[in-house]
Amino acid sequence: MAQKNNTATKDINYYKKQFWKVFFIGFGGLLLFFFLASWGFFGAMPSFEDLENPESNLATEIISSDGVTIGKFYNENRTPIKYEDLPPHLVKALVATEDERFYEHSGIDARRTFGAALKLGSDGGASTLTQQLAKLLFHGEGSSFKVFRLIQKVKEWIIAIKLERQYTKNEIIAMYLNKADFVNTAVGIRSASKVYFGKEPKDLTIDEAAMFVGMLKNPSLFNPIRRPEKTLNRRNTVLGQMVKNKFLTENQKEELEKKPIVLHFQPESHKEGTATYFREFLREYMKKWAKENKQPDGSDYDIYSDGLKIYTTIDSKMQEHAEEAVQAHMKNLQQEFFAQQKTNKNAPFVNITEAETQKIINQAMRNSERWRVMKDMEKSEEEIIASFKVKTKMKVFSWKGEIDTIMTPLDSIRYYKHFLQAGLMSMEPQTGHIKAWVGGINYKYFQYDHVGQGARQVGSTFKPFVYATAIEQLGMSPCDSIIDSPFMIHKGRHHVTADWEPKNSDRQYRGMVTLKRALALSINTVSAKLIDKTGPEAVVELTKKLGVKTNIPIQPSIALGAVDITVEDMVAAYSTFANQGVYMKPQFISRIEDKNGVVLYEPVPESHDVLNKDIAYAVIKLLEGVTESGSGVRLRTQSGGSGDNRWTGYPYMFTNPIAGKTGTSQNQSDGWFIGMVPNLATGVWVGCEDRSARFNGITYGQGATAALPVWGYFMKKCYEDPDLQVSKDPFQRPDNLAIKVDCWTPKKVENDSTAVPVEEEQNTDEFGL
């Protein structure tokens, strides 16, 4: 028996030793495994610096002067938000659903981990919020192979513990919600709130917050756009979790469950939204800026991922009003254009040959995306051209919305050539701050920017530069008289290569007129006589001082506007008159900050003196005459007239002082209006992409019908908006004004002598170029 007891004792001791041996080897192996993982043996682990500044892919925000985010540049549409800006019910819903013991553990929830291990993960994972954040920041989804997945899990545990040491619980929640992907271009809770509900996170209701938390499990599956029913059920599950964790009562849950998901879905796209043309202009500027302004480590800034904040001078409300004005008028005017083209066999082109038409079409083909793609596929030109003649399904732009249709790409080119385009820019004369920028009618379909890119013939809007030169060089005043009579500049004078005899459109002459009346009626002969006296060199020199970058020919014909200038340059030039003769370079950025709010760049305003105050004010008084008795008089009337059914927003009934000028180029290819009040100058251009696509007659092609209504509609909306404080005051009169500006005028409103029919801008076919 003693022998048996000794054997039994030996056996027990043996198994005890074996147990502890296995235990310590296993435990030691596990510790070694953790240490090896921590040291990066199984793949790189984040360093202390990485944990301190986790790699981020933050969108650059474009912020208006009134604090509205009007767009972003991004690889990943994500804008960070602080914990303080999260609504409490969103945080409660998150914790209740994703990690009930979040405030109790240090990165790993032991109870959930062991429970998941016992079930071999069949009941789902046991990741805490901190582990999920670790995966989002440093891993991604990882491998589906179980051994590799185990290694990744261990790495997540280690990173989660380090994150818990590095950050507070609140910071971890904010980081997690900032990094989570909610699909449909929305990454992070702030972008998601904007995209799905059009609001800031702090304004989310409990049911909206619950929807977002529900999406976190599988955003593609619980996508409210594609699977609203599944998303609704998942949202209600989250509400149930909030009841379970005593964040909601049963009654509150029942009430919230009854609510449907009501989205205000606004996916953010580079080609859609507010200020699209301006944003593209800004993007190109920022690409250059990023190369010229280095980060502290010498690398370039990345405008798509460095989370910069670009504070612009654009006013979101003015931009909104400007876009509405352009859309309302262009939709209206386009109807007239289509109606007139019905009888044109070569629509929309007027008075050009078949060869000239084909040249335009060929150029459009070569500039198309189809051409580029097929060229990259190494297709021959013959194959590419042949493809343009094959009917295909496509979406096309229309003012009634996108249309699904079948047509040949060649037909679509001609279709798009029919559309009238527009450019509008609004600027504060005293600061140079650009407040609104509309480069076209629809950026998705027409990406050429008619504010900053497109220089077009300015017509009579150039004449104030001639008058300003005359006042400065010849000591004239708006009240001085000049004879409106036939006039010729002979060959050899002012570089003229042939006799030049400009005529007024109606072939009539008014005799003695004041300069103010001559500009109001846009009399061609008077402009020609003035440039003959000053010389075209002086006019060109003044125009350059006014910031016009176009290379202007030194020819007398420029007096009638035979010059191509951008909307941006014209508005800046006119603003000089409203700013007492001081030119302010247009400015569109207030400052640029990095993601931490450190100011990286603040532009220095650029300005220089051009004219003295008296001369600038005299030009303003000349321009006021245009809206008192000239082609801009319809801004004040309600009587209607020729083409009045296309004066969008009419009657405008402005009673305050307005300085402005209409312009119409050769053959009505371009219509202009530039108008100013003391604290806002706005220029509008309207015309087709191709100059040979145009209205047949002056009635609708002139600036007073094509462009002025956009200005009128825009200003009407601005005046109705008290927050904008657009001035209705008179322009500031200089002390001791030495130039006579208060001329006697008859009370009767007269029509433009150069207009056919009534009140219409002169046709400038008489350029004689």
Short mmCIF file of C-alpha atoms in Angstrom, two decimals, residues 59-60 62 70-77 185 267-280 283 303-304 443-444 447:
data_model
loop_
_atom_site.label_atom_id
_atom_site.label_comp_id
_atom_site.label_asym_id
_atom_site.label_seq_id
_atom_site.Cartn_x
_atom_site.Cartn_y
_atom_site.Cartn_z
CA ALA A 59 -10.15 67.52 -46.58
CA THR A 60 -9.18 71.13 -47.18
CA ILE A 62 -13.11 76.43 -48.43
CA ILE A 70 -18.77 76.34 -49.56
CA GLY A 71 -16.63 73.43 -50.72
CA LYS A 72 -13.71 71.10 -50.10
CA PHE A 73 -10.69 69.62 -51.80
CA TYR A 74 -10.24 66.02 -50.77
CA ASN A 75 -9.14 62.48 -51.43
CA GLU A 76 -11.33 61.55 -48.49
CA ASN A 77 -14.14 63.96 -47.66
CA THR A 185 -18.55 60.83 -50.26
CA PRO A 267 -23.45 64.56 -51.86
CA GLU A 268 -20.39 66.75 -52.09
CA SER A 269 -18.79 66.82 -55.52
CA HIS A 270 -16.16 68.97 -57.16
CA LYS A 271 -18.57 69.54 -60.05
CA GLU A 272 -21.67 70.39 -58.01
CA GLY A 273 -22.70 72.67 -55.18
CA THR A 274 -21.99 76.35 -54.56
CA ALA A 275 -19.32 78.42 -56.32
CA THR A 276 -18.12 75.56 -58.55
CA TYR A 277 -16.26 77.78 -61.00
CA PHE A 278 -14.64 79.76 -58.20
CA ARG A 279 -13.60 76.56 -56.43
CA GLU A 280 -11.90 75.28 -59.57
CA ARG A 283 -7.85 74.84 -56.79
CA ILE A 303 -4.37 70.44 -50.61
CA TYR A 304 -6.29 67.15 -50.70
CA TYR A 443 -20.01 73.50 -64.21
CA LYS A 444 -20.79 69.81 -64.68
CA GLN A 447 -16.33 73.91 -67.40
#
